[in-house]
Each structure stands twice: as structure tokens, then as C-alpha cells.
Amino acid sequence: MSETDKEEIDRRHRARTAKRKAVVDKRIAAAQEDKGLLLVLTGNGKGKSSSAFGMVARTLGYGHKAAVFQFIKGKEEVGERAFFARDPNMRWERCGEGFTWETQNRDRDIAAARAGWEKAKEALADPSIHLVVLDELTYLITYRYLSLEEIMPAIEARPPMQHVVITGRGANDVFLEAADTVSAIRDVKHAFRAGVRAQKGIDL
Amino acid sequence: MSETDKEEIDRRHRARTAKRKAVVDKRIAAAQEDKGLLLVLTGNGKGKSSSAFGMVARTLGYGHKAAVFQFIKGKEEVGERAFFARDPNMRWERCGEGFTWETQNRDRDIAAARAGWEKAKEALADPSIHLVVLDELTYLITYRYLSLEEIMPAIEARPPMQHVVITGRGANDVFLEAADTVSAIRDVKHAFRAGVRAQKGIDL
């Protein structure tokens, strides 16, 4: 590449990036509202709960309190729980006893979901908790273990600066409507289908 | 609801869940291969890096070693870094100096990317590291800071049980082809567009 070509590439790069910076700066200047956000992570892809737990790490890293309520997967996620439990600002509650097709007992699942929700409501009323993760909450609606009427008022009445993350497939439209941010994770390619079993310590 | 109705609902629930359990059990039995996986988290939605960091938490929770290389966002993510840095099994390297439209200096960006990649290659050759996160690696290809010929051999030759996660928008097809698992995160609704600024301690 000649010196002139390189100069031209560099010049174009500067012009393009300066333009992008201007757009981003303008959007940042326009976004001035401070409030606790409701984030919904849905879709059939892997990474929804992991993403929520990454946000927990960020929250704890800033010295804030976080609470996780796991509504369905009770017996898994032991790695994260062990890790986060080291932080005194962390509250981690397992509310379910495994997926419903493991337990095959609807009454027990409903009782576990309801007991878990009562605990989550306490966190949703506590302004000292910066982030509340309602992991796999969507299934409680899908399976009709809880109603939206039981769930939404507590989320809507939470402290103004508290962030809430709801994870799970098939998020109900009411959650999507209420959310500030919705990310849908699509399963493009999955090792499990290719015959690779879930790997301890990563569970991709 | 009459007792008979309830019994009927419970019966159907058991039949349905037993069937799902059989399907899941069969897939688990079929998936017996143990190996380190390559996961690509791409798409324009929020949560890609958070998801990778959630996997870091899981890995550290199991007492394994993890390494994160942040290729682009150098100045952000301080929360996670502060949090994970407490664990002696964690290696966290910031390789970039911010998005390219912040620095507007292509040569400096390339030099930073290349220096970062040299460090990442060390981790990709170290069998004691269970999980290597190559955060925002996709942009190095998109911006032509590094070539796929420089990157892929080190990923392909890594220790057989080592997991690698690549994050970033617009993942090159070569990454998608090589991956065991690909999740695409779609931005369905975003608070930033609605005028809410990025919130410290959560950055949704």
C-alpha cells in the first residue's frame, strides 16, 4: 500500500468515525432520564439467564445490592450461585424445584412458584436493592402457575431507581409492553442438537 | 373448579410433562460428547457481553480459571471488572481504548488490537484456562484491524476442553461456521431510543 493510499484510508476512516461519534453523542445528550429500567430477555436461544447474571456482576461490582429469584431451574446454575454467594450484597433464592417435566406435580410447582413470588415481592419493595432478577418468570405465566394480575402491580410499584430483569422464553405481551428494553435471543446453532452434551462449568 | 375438573387438568399435565421429559432425556442421552465449545453471541441487541460475563461467573463458581479480553470497549464495564478481579482465577485484559469513533485514530486502534490478540493467544494455548471470552472480537474483523487468518488458527488449535466465547455485532460467517453454538440477540425495544440514558451499575 502506498503512502498516499494509506493517507486516503486514514482520512476516510476519520471522516466516517467523526460522523458516527456525532450521532452517538447526540443520542447520549438526548437520553437524560434517570430511572430504574425493566429489561426482558426472551427468545429460544441460550444466554438469557447468563446475561442477567452478568448484570448482577456489574451491579455488585459497583457496590450495589442485587437479588436473584430463580423460578424454574432450581437444581442447576450451582456455579453462579456459588460464585455470587461470596458477595454480602447478593441475595439468591431458588424458588422452583426443577422444570415441571422433571417434577410432574403441578400442585407442588404452583406452591413453589407462589412462595417464591412472595419473596420476590419483598425485594421489589426494598429500595436498597438496585437490581432484581426474576429468572424464568415467563414460565409462571405460560404454565398458569401465577397470573399477570399477581405479578405486574409489584413490578410497577417498585422503587423508582430499581432495575428489574425478567428472563425466559415466550415472554407474555404484557411484559413486553411494560418493558423499557427487550432483547430476544435466537438460537441460531446449538451444540446440544449436534450431539455435544451440556458442559459443566459453562452449560452452553 | 370441581374436583373432577382438577383431576382432569392434573392428569393431562402429567401426561404432557412425562412426554416432554422423555424427549429431553433422550436428547441428553444422545449428547455424550465432551469437548470445549466455541460460542458466538452476536446480533444488535443488548446483553451479549453480559451473557459472556455470566458464563465467567459460572466458570469461576466451579473453581475453574477464566480469561476475558475486551477488544473494543476499554473504558466501560468497570463494574464487572471490579467484581471479577476479586477472584484469583480471573484474568481480565482491556485491549482497546474505546470505540473507534471515540479515538479516531486507526493506527492506534490496530496496534491496540494486535497487542491484545497476542495476549489472547497465550490464553488460547493455556490448558489451565477453562473459559476464554473474546469480547467484541467481531469488530476487529469488521474494521479490518486483524484478519481471520491471524485469529482462527489459535482458536482451532486451543486445548480440547477449553471453551471460547466470541461476542460482538455482525459476526463474520467464518466465526458462525466454526461455532458449536450461535445465539443472536435482537434489539426488540431499547430504553436508549426512548430517551432514557445508560444507567450506571446496569447499562441496559
JSON list of N, CA, C and O in Angstrom, two decimals, chain B residues 44-99:
[
{"chain": "B", "resi": 44, "resn": "ASN", "atom": "N", "xyz": [-27.75, -7.31, 17.19]},
{"chain": "B", "resi": 44, "resn": "ASN", "atom": "CA", "xyz": [-27.69, -5.89, 17.57]},
{"chain": "B", "resi": 44, "resn": "ASN", "atom": "C", "xyz": [-28.27, -5.59, 18.94]},
{"chain": "B", "resi": 44, "resn": "ASN", "atom": "O", "xyz": [-28.32, -4.44, 19.36]},
{"chain": "B", "resi": 45, "resn": "GLY", "atom": "N", "xyz": [-28.74, -6.63, 19.66]},
{"chain": "B", "resi": 45, "resn": "GLY", "atom": "CA", "xyz": [-29.38, -6.39, 20.96]},
{"chain": "B", "resi": 45, "resn": "GLY", "atom": "C", "xyz": [-28.38, -6.29, 22.10]},
{"chain": "B", "resi": 45, "resn": "GLY", "atom": "O", "xyz": [-27.23, -6.69, 21.98]},
{"chain": "B", "resi": 46, "resn": "LYS", "atom": "N", "xyz": [-28.85, -5.73, 23.22]},
{"chain": "B", "resi": 46, "resn": "LYS", "atom": "CA", "xyz": [-28.03, -5.63, 24.43]},
{"chain": "B", "resi": 46, "resn": "LYS", "atom": "C", "xyz": [-27.98, -6.99, 25.10]},
{"chain": "B", "resi": 46, "resn": "LYS", "atom": "O", "xyz": [-28.93, -7.75, 25.05]},
{"chain": "B", "resi": 47, "resn": "GLY", "atom": "N", "xyz": [-26.87, -7.26, 25.76]},
{"chain": "B", "resi": 47, "resn": "GLY", "atom": "CA", "xyz": [-26.79, -8.46, 26.58]},
{"chain": "B", "resi": 47, "resn": "GLY", "atom": "C", "xyz": [-25.75, -9.47, 26.13]},
{"chain": "B", "resi": 47, "resn": "GLY", "atom": "O", "xyz": [-25.59, -10.50, 26.77]},
{"chain": "B", "resi": 48, "resn": "LYS", "atom": "N", "xyz": [-25.05, -9.19, 25.03]},
{"chain": "B", "resi": 48, "resn": "LYS", "atom": "CA", "xyz": [-24.08, -10.15, 24.53]},
{"chain": "B", "resi": 48, "resn": "LYS", "atom": "C", "xyz": [-22.90, -10.29, 25.50]},
{"chain": "B", "resi": 48, "resn": "LYS", "atom": "O", "xyz": [-22.56, -11.39, 25.93]},
{"chain": "B", "resi": 49, "resn": "SER", "atom": "N", "xyz": [-22.30, -9.17, 25.84]},
{"chain": "B", "resi": 49, "resn": "SER", "atom": "CA", "xyz": [-21.16, -9.23, 26.77]},
{"chain": "B", "resi": 49, "resn": "SER", "atom": "C", "xyz": [-21.62, -9.68, 28.15]},
{"chain": "B", "resi": 49, "resn": "SER", "atom": "O", "xyz": [-20.95, -10.47, 28.81]},
{"chain": "B", "resi": 50, "resn": "SER", "atom": "N", "xyz": [-22.77, -9.18, 28.58]},
{"chain": "B", "resi": 50, "resn": "SER", "atom": "CA", "xyz": [-23.28, -9.59, 29.89]},
{"chain": "B", "resi": 50, "resn": "SER", "atom": "C", "xyz": [-23.44, -11.10, 29.95]},
{"chain": "B", "resi": 50, "resn": "SER", "atom": "O", "xyz": [-23.15, -11.73, 30.97]},
{"chain": "B", "resi": 51, "resn": "SER", "atom": "N", "xyz": [-23.93, -11.68, 28.87]},
{"chain": "B", "resi": 51, "resn": "SER", "atom": "CA", "xyz": [-24.13, -13.12, 28.83]},
{"chain": "B", "resi": 51, "resn": "SER", "atom": "C", "xyz": [-22.78, -13.84, 28.97]},
{"chain": "B", "resi": 51, "resn": "SER", "atom": "O", "xyz": [-22.67, -14.81, 29.73]},
{"chain": "B", "resi": 52, "resn": "ALA", "atom": "N", "xyz": [-21.78, -13.35, 28.27]},
{"chain": "B", "resi": 52, "resn": "ALA", "atom": "CA", "xyz": [-20.45, -13.94, 28.38]},
{"chain": "B", "resi": 52, "resn": "ALA", "atom": "C", "xyz": [-19.93, -13.82, 29.82]},
{"chain": "B", "resi": 52, "resn": "ALA", "atom": "O", "xyz": [-19.34, -14.75, 30.36]},
{"chain": "B", "resi": 53, "resn": "PHE", "atom": "N", "xyz": [-20.20, -12.67, 30.44]},
{"chain": "B", "resi": 53, "resn": "PHE", "atom": "CA", "xyz": [-19.70, -12.47, 31.81]},
{"chain": "B", "resi": 53, "resn": "PHE", "atom": "C", "xyz": [-20.47, -13.36, 32.80]},
{"chain": "B", "resi": 53, "resn": "PHE", "atom": "O", "xyz": [-19.92, -13.79, 33.81]},
{"chain": "B", "resi": 54, "resn": "GLY", "atom": "N", "xyz": [-21.73, -13.64, 32.51]},
{"chain": "B", "resi": 54, "resn": "GLY", "atom": "CA", "xyz": [-22.47, -14.60, 33.32]},
{"chain": "B", "resi": 54, "resn": "GLY", "atom": "C", "xyz": [-21.82, -15.98, 33.27]},
{"chain": "B", "resi": 54, "resn": "GLY", "atom": "O", "xyz": [-21.75, -16.70, 34.26]},
{"chain": "B", "resi": 55, "resn": "MET", "atom": "N", "xyz": [-21.34, -16.34, 32.08]},
{"chain": "B", "resi": 55, "resn": "MET", "atom": "CA", "xyz": [-20.64, -17.63, 31.94]},
{"chain": "B", "resi": 55, "resn": "MET", "atom": "C", "xyz": [-19.31, -17.62, 32.69]},
{"chain": "B", "resi": 55, "resn": "MET", "atom": "O", "xyz": [-18.88, -18.65, 33.22]},
{"chain": "B", "resi": 56, "resn": "VAL", "atom": "N", "xyz": [-18.69, -16.46, 32.74]},
{"chain": "B", "resi": 56, "resn": "VAL", "atom": "CA", "xyz": [-17.46, -16.31, 33.53]},
{"chain": "B", "resi": 56, "resn": "VAL", "atom": "C", "xyz": [-17.78, -16.59, 35.01]},
{"chain": "B", "resi": 56, "resn": "VAL", "atom": "O", "xyz": [-17.06, -17.33, 35.69]},
{"chain": "B", "resi": 57, "resn": "ALA", "atom": "N", "xyz": [-18.88, -16.03, 35.49]},
{"chain": "B", "resi": 57, "resn": "ALA", "atom": "CA", "xyz": [-19.29, -16.26, 36.88]},
{"chain": "B", "resi": 57, "resn": "ALA", "atom": "C", "xyz": [-19.48, -17.75, 37.14]},
{"chain": "B", "resi": 57, "resn": "ALA", "atom": "O", "xyz": [-19.05, -18.28, 38.17]},
{"chain": "B", "resi": 58, "resn": "ARG", "atom": "N", "xyz": [-20.14, -18.42, 36.20]},
{"chain": "B", "resi": 58, "resn": "ARG", "atom": "CA", "xyz": [-20.39, -19.86, 36.35]},
{"chain": "B", "resi": 58, "resn": "ARG", "atom": "C", "xyz": [-19.05, -20.62, 36.43]},
{"chain": "B", "resi": 58, "resn": "ARG", "atom": "O", "xyz": [-18.86, -21.47, 37.29]},
{"chain": "B", "resi": 59, "resn": "THR", "atom": "N", "xyz": [-18.16, -20.28, 35.51]},
{"chain": "B", "resi": 59, "resn": "THR", "atom": "CA", "xyz": [-16.85, -20.95, 35.46]},
{"chain": "B", "resi": 59, "resn": "THR", "atom": "C", "xyz": [-16.08, -20.75, 36.76]},
{"chain": "B", "resi": 59, "resn": "THR", "atom": "O", "xyz": [-15.56, -21.71, 37.35]},
{"chain": "B", "resi": 60, "resn": "LEU", "atom": "N", "xyz": [-16.01, -19.50, 37.22]},
{"chain": "B", "resi": 60, "resn": "LEU", "atom": "CA", "xyz": [-15.31, -19.21, 38.47]},
{"chain": "B", "resi": 60, "resn": "LEU", "atom": "C", "xyz": [-15.99, -19.89, 39.65]},
{"chain": "B", "resi": 60, "resn": "LEU", "atom": "O", "xyz": [-15.33, -20.35, 40.58]},
{"chain": "B", "resi": 61, "resn": "GLY", "atom": "N", "xyz": [-17.32, -19.97, 39.58]},
{"chain": "B", "resi": 61, "resn": "GLY", "atom": "CA", "xyz": [-18.08, -20.63, 40.65]},
{"chain": "B", "resi": 61, "resn": "GLY", "atom": "C", "xyz": [-17.72, -22.10, 40.79]},
{"chain": "B", "resi": 61, "resn": "GLY", "atom": "O", "xyz": [-17.80, -22.67, 41.88]},
{"chain": "B", "resi": 62, "resn": "TYR", "atom": "N", "xyz": [-17.34, -22.72, 39.67]},
{"chain": "B", "resi": 62, "resn": "TYR", "atom": "CA", "xyz": [-16.91, -24.12, 39.70]},
{"chain": "B", "resi": 62, "resn": "TYR", "atom": "C", "xyz": [-15.43, -24.25, 40.06]},
{"chain": "B", "resi": 62, "resn": "TYR", "atom": "O", "xyz": [-14.88, -25.35, 40.05]},
{"chain": "B", "resi": 63, "resn": "GLY", "atom": "N", "xyz": [-14.79, -23.10, 40.32]},
{"chain": "B", "resi": 63, "resn": "GLY", "atom": "CA", "xyz": [-13.39, -23.14, 40.70]},
{"chain": "B", "resi": 63, "resn": "GLY", "atom": "C", "xyz": [-12.42, -23.23, 39.53]},
{"chain": "B", "resi": 63, "resn": "GLY", "atom": "O", "xyz": [-11.24, -23.51, 39.71]},
{"chain": "B", "resi": 64, "resn": "HIS", "atom": "N", "xyz": [-12.94, -23.00, 38.31]},
{"chain": "B", "resi": 64, "resn": "HIS", "atom": "CA", "xyz": [-12.08, -23.02, 37.13]},
{"chain": "B", "resi": 64, "resn": "HIS", "atom": "C", "xyz": [-11.50, -21.63, 36.86]},
{"chain": "B", "resi": 64, "resn": "HIS", "atom": "O", "xyz": [-12.00, -20.63, 37.37]},
{"chain": "B", "resi": 65, "resn": "LYS", "atom": "N", "xyz": [-10.51, -21.59, 35.98]},
{"chain": "B", "resi": 65, "resn": "LYS", "atom": "CA", "xyz": [-9.93, -20.31, 35.56]},
{"chain": "B", "resi": 65, "resn": "LYS", "atom": "C", "xyz": [-10.65, -19.75, 34.34]},
{"chain": "B", "resi": 65, "resn": "LYS", "atom": "O", "xyz": [-11.06, -20.51, 33.45]},
{"chain": "B", "resi": 66, "resn": "ALA", "atom": "N", "xyz": [-10.75, -18.43, 34.28]},
{"chain": "B", "resi": 66, "resn": "ALA", "atom": "CA", "xyz": [-11.37, -17.77, 33.13]},
{"chain": "B", "resi": 66, "resn": "ALA", "atom": "C", "xyz": [-10.53, -16.55, 32.75]},
{"chain": "B", "resi": 66, "resn": "ALA", "atom": "O", "xyz": [-9.87, -15.95, 33.59]},
{"chain": "B", "resi": 67, "resn": "ALA", "atom": "N", "xyz": [-10.57, -16.22, 31.46]},
{"chain": "B", "resi": 67, "resn": "ALA", "atom": "CA", "xyz": [-9.85, -15.04, 30.96]},
{"chain": "B", "resi": 67, "resn": "ALA", "atom": "C", "xyz": [-10.76, -14.25, 30.04]},
{"chain": "B", "resi": 67, "resn": "ALA", "atom": "O", "xyz": [-11.45, -14.83, 29.20]},
{"chain": "B", "resi": 68, "resn": "VAL", "atom": "N", "xyz": [-10.80, -12.95, 30.24]},
{"chain": "B", "resi": 68, "resn": "VAL", "atom": "CA", "xyz": [-11.60, -12.07, 29.39]},
{"chain": "B", "resi": 68, "resn": "VAL", "atom": "C", "xyz": [-10.68, -11.09, 28.69]},
{"chain": "B", "resi": 68, "resn": "VAL", "atom": "O", "xyz": [-9.81, -10.47, 29.33]},
{"chain": "B", "resi": 69, "resn": "PHE", "atom": "N", "xyz": [-10.84, -10.97, 27.37]},
{"chain": "B", "resi": 69, "resn": "PHE", "atom": "CA", "xyz": [-10.10, -9.98, 26.60]},
{"chain": "B", "resi": 69, "resn": "PHE", "atom": "C", "xyz": [-11.12, -9.04, 25.98]},
{"chain": "B", "resi": 69, "resn": "PHE", "atom": "O", "xyz": [-11.94, -9.46, 25.17]},
{"chain": "B", "resi": 70, "resn": "GLN", "atom": "N", "xyz": [-11.07, -7.78, 26.39]},
{"chain": "B", "resi": 70, "resn": "GLN", "atom": "CA", "xyz": [-12.02, -6.79, 25.86]},
{"chain": "B", "resi": 70, "resn": "GLN", "atom": "C", "xyz": [-11.34, -6.01, 24.77]},
{"chain": "B", "resi": 70, "resn": "GLN", "atom": "O", "xyz": [-10.43, -5.22, 25.04]},
{"chain": "B", "resi": 71, "resn": "PHE", "atom": "N", "xyz": [-11.78, -6.25, 23.54]},
{"chain": "B", "resi": 71, "resn": "PHE", "atom": "CA", "xyz": [-11.05, -5.67, 22.41]},
{"chain": "B", "resi": 71, "resn": "PHE", "atom": "C", "xyz": [-11.45, -4.25, 22.06]},
{"chain": "B", "resi": 71, "resn": "PHE", "atom": "O", "xyz": [-10.67, -3.52, 21.48]},
{"chain": "B", "resi": 72, "resn": "ILE", "atom": "N", "xyz": [-12.67, -3.87, 22.40]},
{"chain": "B", "resi": 72, "resn": "ILE", "atom": "CA", "xyz": [-13.08, -2.54, 21.95]},
{"chain": "B", "resi": 72, "resn": "ILE", "atom": "C", "xyz": [-13.42, -1.61, 23.11]},
{"chain": "B", "resi": 72, "resn": "ILE", "atom": "O", "xyz": [-12.79, -0.60, 23.31]},
{"chain": "B", "resi": 73, "resn": "LYS", "atom": "N", "xyz": [-14.43, -1.99, 23.86]},
{"chain": "B", "resi": 73, "resn": "LYS", "atom": "CA", "xyz": [-14.82, -1.16, 25.00]},
{"chain": "B", "resi": 73, "resn": "LYS", "atom": "C", "xyz": [-13.74, -1.22, 26.05]},
{"chain": "B", "resi": 73, "resn": "LYS", "atom": "O", "xyz": [-13.73, -2.11, 26.87]},
{"chain": "B", "resi": 74, "resn": "GLY", "atom": "N", "xyz": [-12.85, -0.28, 26.06]},
{"chain": "B", "resi": 74, "resn": "GLY", "atom": "CA", "xyz": [-11.82, -0.32, 27.08]},
{"chain": "B", "resi": 74, "resn": "GLY", "atom": "C", "xyz": [-12.25, 0.37, 28.35]},
{"chain": "B", "resi": 74, "resn": "GLY", "atom": "O", "xyz": [-11.93, -0.04, 29.45]},
{"chain": "B", "resi": 75, "resn": "LYS", "atom": "N", "xyz": [-13.01, 1.45, 28.21]},
{"chain": "B", "resi": 75, "resn": "LYS", "atom": "CA", "xyz": [-13.23, 2.32, 29.36]},
{"chain": "B", "resi": 75, "resn": "LYS", "atom": "C", "xyz": [-14.51, 2.02, 30.14]},
{"chain": "B", "resi": 75, "resn": "LYS", "atom": "O", "xyz": [-14.75, 2.61, 31.16]},
{"chain": "B", "resi": 76, "resn": "GLU", "atom": "N", "xyz": [-15.33, 1.14, 29.57]},
{"chain": "B", "resi": 76, "resn": "GLU", "atom": "CA", "xyz": [-16.60, 0.86, 30.25]},
{"chain": "B", "resi": 76, "resn": "GLU", "atom": "C", "xyz": [-16.46, -0.42, 31.10]},
{"chain": "B", "resi": 76, "resn": "GLU", "atom": "O", "xyz": [-15.37, -0.81, 31.44]},
{"chain": "B", "resi": 77, "resn": "GLU", "atom": "N", "xyz": [-17.55, -1.04, 31.41]},
{"chain": "B", "resi": 77, "resn": "GLU", "atom": "CA", "xyz": [-17.55, -2.35, 32.07]},
{"chain": "B", "resi": 77, "resn": "GLU", "atom": "C", "xyz": [-16.73, -2.36, 33.36]},
{"chain": "B", "resi": 77, "resn": "GLU", "atom": "O", "xyz": [-16.23, -3.39, 33.76]},
{"chain": "B", "resi": 78, "resn": "VAL", "atom": "N", "xyz": [-16.55, -1.21, 33.99]},
{"chain": "B", "resi": 78, "resn": "VAL", "atom": "CA", "xyz": [-15.73, -1.18, 35.20]},
{"chain": "B", "resi": 78, "resn": "VAL", "atom": "C", "xyz": [-16.36, -1.98, 36.34]},
{"chain": "B", "resi": 78, "resn": "VAL", "atom": "O", "xyz": [-15.66, -2.53, 37.17]},
{"chain": "B", "resi": 79, "resn": "GLY", "atom": "N", "xyz": [-17.68, -2.05, 36.33]},
{"chain": "B", "resi": 79, "resn": "GLY", "atom": "CA", "xyz": [-18.37, -2.80, 37.37]},
{"chain": "B", "resi": 79, "resn": "GLY", "atom": "C", "xyz": [-17.99, -4.27, 37.37]},
{"chain": "B", "resi": 79, "resn": "GLY", "atom": "O", "xyz": [-17.55, -4.82, 38.38]},
{"chain": "B", "resi": 80, "resn": "GLU", "atom": "N", "xyz": [-18.14, -4.90, 36.21]},
{"chain": "B", "resi": 80, "resn": "GLU", "atom": "CA", "xyz": [-17.79, -6.32, 36.10]},
{"chain": "B", "resi": 80, "resn": "GLU", "atom": "C", "xyz": [-16.33, -6.55, 36.44]},
{"chain": "B", "resi": 80, "resn": "GLU", "atom": "O", "xyz": [-15.98, -7.50, 37.14]},
{"chain": "B", "resi": 81, "resn": "ARG", "atom": "N", "xyz": [-15.49, -5.70, 35.87]},
{"chain": "B", "resi": 81, "resn": "ARG", "atom": "CA", "xyz": [-14.07, -5.91, 36.06]},
{"chain": "B", "resi": 81, "resn": "ARG", "atom": "C", "xyz": [-13.71, -5.87, 37.54]},
{"chain": "B", "resi": 81, "resn": "ARG", "atom": "O", "xyz": [-13.01, -6.73, 38.05]},
{"chain": "B", "resi": 82, "resn": "ALA", "atom": "N", "xyz": [-14.27, -4.86, 38.23]},
{"chain": "B", "resi": 82, "resn": "ALA", "atom": "CA", "xyz": [-14.02, -4.72, 39.67]},
{"chain": "B", "resi": 82, "resn": "ALA", "atom": "C", "xyz": [-14.51, -5.97, 40.41]},
{"chain": "B", "resi": 82, "resn": "ALA", "atom": "O", "xyz": [-13.83, -6.48, 41.30]},
{"chain": "B", "resi": 83, "resn": "PHE", "atom": "N", "xyz": [-15.65, -6.46, 39.98]},
{"chain": "B", "resi": 83, "resn": "PHE", "atom": "CA", "xyz": [-16.24, -7.61, 40.67]},
{"chain": "B", "resi": 83, "resn": "PHE", "atom": "C", "xyz": [-15.42, -8.87, 40.44]},
{"chain": "B", "resi": 83, "resn": "PHE", "atom": "O", "xyz": [-15.03, -9.57, 41.38]},
{"chain": "B", "resi": 84, "resn": "PHE", "atom": "N", "xyz": [-15.14, -9.16, 39.18]},
{"chain": "B", "resi": 84, "resn": "PHE", "atom": "CA", "xyz": [-14.45, -10.41, 38.86]},
{"chain": "B", "resi": 84, "resn": "PHE", "atom": "C", "xyz": [-12.99, -10.39, 39.31]},
{"chain": "B", "resi": 84, "resn": "PHE", "atom": "O", "xyz": [-12.41, -11.44, 39.58]},
{"chain": "B", "resi": 85, "resn": "ALA", "atom": "N", "xyz": [-12.40, -9.20, 39.37]},
{"chain": "B", "resi": 85, "resn": "ALA", "atom": "CA", "xyz": [-10.99, -9.09, 39.73]},
{"chain": "B", "resi": 85, "resn": "ALA", "atom": "C", "xyz": [-10.72, -9.64, 41.13]},
{"chain": "B", "resi": 85, "resn": "ALA", "atom": "O", "xyz": [-9.58, -9.96, 41.46]},
{"chain": "B", "resi": 86, "resn": "ARG", "atom": "N", "xyz": [-11.78, -9.76, 41.93]},
{"chain": "B", "resi": 86, "resn": "ARG", "atom": "CA", "xyz": [-11.60, -10.30, 43.29]},
{"chain": "B", "resi": 86, "resn": "ARG", "atom": "C", "xyz": [-11.22, -11.77, 43.27]},
{"chain": "B", "resi": 86, "resn": "ARG", "atom": "O", "xyz": [-10.72, -12.29, 44.27]},
{"chain": "B", "resi": 87, "resn": "ASP", "atom": "N", "xyz": [-11.50, -12.46, 42.16]},
{"chain": "B", "resi": 87, "resn": "ASP", "atom": "CA", "xyz": [-11.26, -13.90, 42.11]},
{"chain": "B", "resi": 87, "resn": "ASP", "atom": "C", "xyz": [-9.87, -14.17, 41.54]},
{"chain": "B", "resi": 87, "resn": "ASP", "atom": "O", "xyz": [-9.54, -13.71, 40.45]},
{"chain": "B", "resi": 88, "resn": "PRO", "atom": "N", "xyz": [-9.06, -14.92, 42.28]},
{"chain": "B", "resi": 88, "resn": "PRO", "atom": "CA", "xyz": [-7.69, -15.18, 41.80]},
{"chain": "B", "resi": 88, "resn": "PRO", "atom": "C", "xyz": [-7.66, -16.00, 40.51]},
{"chain": "B", "resi": 88, "resn": "PRO", "atom": "O", "xyz": [-6.62, -16.02, 39.83]},
{"chain": "B", "resi": 89, "resn": "ASN", "atom": "N", "xyz": [-8.76, -16.67, 40.16]},
{"chain": "B", "resi": 89, "resn": "ASN", "atom": "CA", "xyz": [-8.78, -17.45, 38.92]},
{"chain": "B", "resi": 89, "resn": "ASN", "atom": "C", "xyz": [-9.15, -16.62, 37.70]},
{"chain": "B", "resi": 89, "resn": "ASN", "atom": "O", "xyz": [-9.30, -17.14, 36.60]},
{"chain": "B", "resi": 90, "resn": "MET", "atom": "N", "xyz": [-9.32, -15.33, 37.91]},
{"chain": "B", "resi": 90, "resn": "MET", "atom": "CA", "xyz": [-9.76, -14.45, 36.82]},
{"chain": "B", "resi": 90, "resn": "MET", "atom": "C", "xyz": [-8.59, -13.68, 36.23]},
{"chain": "B", "resi": 90, "resn": "MET", "atom": "O", "xyz": [-7.80, -13.10, 36.95]},
{"chain": "B", "resi": 91, "resn": "ARG", "atom": "N", "xyz": [-8.55, -13.65, 34.88]},
{"chain": "B", "resi": 91, "resn": "ARG", "atom": "CA", "xyz": [-7.62, -12.75, 34.19]},
{"chain": "B", "resi": 91, "resn": "ARG", "atom": "C", "xyz": [-8.47, -11.85, 33.31]},
{"chain": "B", "resi": 91, "resn": "ARG", "atom": "O", "xyz": [-9.28, -12.34, 32.51]},
{"chain": "B", "resi": 92, "resn": "TRP", "atom": "N", "xyz": [-8.33, -10.55, 33.44]},
{"chain": "B", "resi": 92, "resn": "TRP", "atom": "CA", "xyz": [-9.18, -9.61, 32.71]},
{"chain": "B", "resi": 92, "resn": "TRP", "atom": "C", "xyz": [-8.30, -8.58, 32.02]},
{"chain": "B", "resi": 92, "resn": "TRP", "atom": "O", "xyz": [-7.58, -7.84, 32.70]},
{"chain": "B", "resi": 93, "resn": "GLU", "atom": "N", "xyz": [-8.31, -8.57, 30.71]},
{"chain": "B", "resi": 93, "resn": "GLU", "atom": "CA", "xyz": [-7.44, -7.67, 29.95]},
{"chain": "B", "resi": 93, "resn": "GLU", "atom": "C", "xyz": [-8.26, -6.71, 29.11]},
{"chain": "B", "resi": 93, "resn": "GLU", "atom": "O", "xyz": [-9.10, -7.13, 28.32]},
{"chain": "B", "resi": 94, "resn": "ARG", "atom": "N", "xyz": [-8.00, -5.44, 29.27]},
{"chain": "B", "resi": 94, "resn": "ARG", "atom": "CA", "xyz": [-8.61, -4.44, 28.39]},
{"chain": "B", "resi": 94, "resn": "ARG", "atom": "C", "xyz": [-7.62, -4.16, 27.26]},
{"chain": "B", "resi": 94, "resn": "ARG", "atom": "O", "xyz": [-6.53, -3.66, 27.51]},
{"chain": "B", "resi": 95, "resn": "CYS", "atom": "N", "xyz": [-8.04, -4.49, 26.05]},
{"chain": "B", "resi": 95, "resn": "CYS", "atom": "CA", "xyz": [-7.11, -4.39, 24.93]},
{"chain": "B", "resi": 95, "resn": "CYS", "atom": "C", "xyz": [-7.38, -3.16, 24.07]},
{"chain": "B", "resi": 95, "resn": "CYS", "atom": "O", "xyz": [-6.51, -2.70, 23.34]},
{"chain": "B", "resi": 96, "resn": "GLY", "atom": "N", "xyz": [-8.59, -2.64, 24.11]},
{"chain": "B", "resi": 96, "resn": "GLY", "atom": "CA", "xyz": [-8.91, -1.48, 23.28]},
{"chain": "B", "resi": 96, "resn": "GLY", "atom": "C", "xyz": [-8.93, -0.21, 24.11]},
{"chain": "B", "resi": 96, "resn": "GLY", "atom": "O", "xyz": [-8.85, -0.25, 25.32]},
{"chain": "B", "resi": 97, "resn": "GLU", "atom": "N", "xyz": [-9.05, 0.89, 23.45]},
{"chain": "B", "resi": 97, "resn": "GLU", "atom": "CA", "xyz": [-9.10, 2.17, 24.15]},
{"chain": "B", "resi": 97, "resn": "GLU", "atom": "C", "xyz": [-10.44, 2.87, 23.93]},
{"chain": "B", "resi": 97, "resn": "GLU", "atom": "O", "xyz": [-10.53, 4.07, 23.89]},
{"chain": "B", "resi": 98, "resn": "GLY", "atom": "N", "xyz": [-11.46, 2.10, 23.73]},
{"chain": "B", "resi": 98, "resn": "GLY", "atom": "CA", "xyz": [-12.77, 2.70, 23.46]},
{"chain": "B", "resi": 98, "resn": "GLY", "atom": "C", "xyz": [-13.14, 2.47, 22.02]},
{"chain": "B", "resi": 98, "resn": "GLY", "atom": "O", "xyz": [-12.32, 2.03, 21.23]},
{"chain": "B", "resi": 99, "resn": "PHE", "atom": "N", "xyz": [-14.37, 2.77, 21.67]},
{"chain": "B", "resi": 99, "resn": "PHE", "atom": "CA", "xyz": [-14.81, 2.56, 20.30]},
{"chain": "B", "resi": 99, "resn": "PHE", "atom": "C", "xyz": [-14.02, 3.43, 19.36]},
{"chain": "B", "resi": 99, "resn": "PHE", "atom": "O", "xyz": [-13.55, 4.50, 19.73]}
]
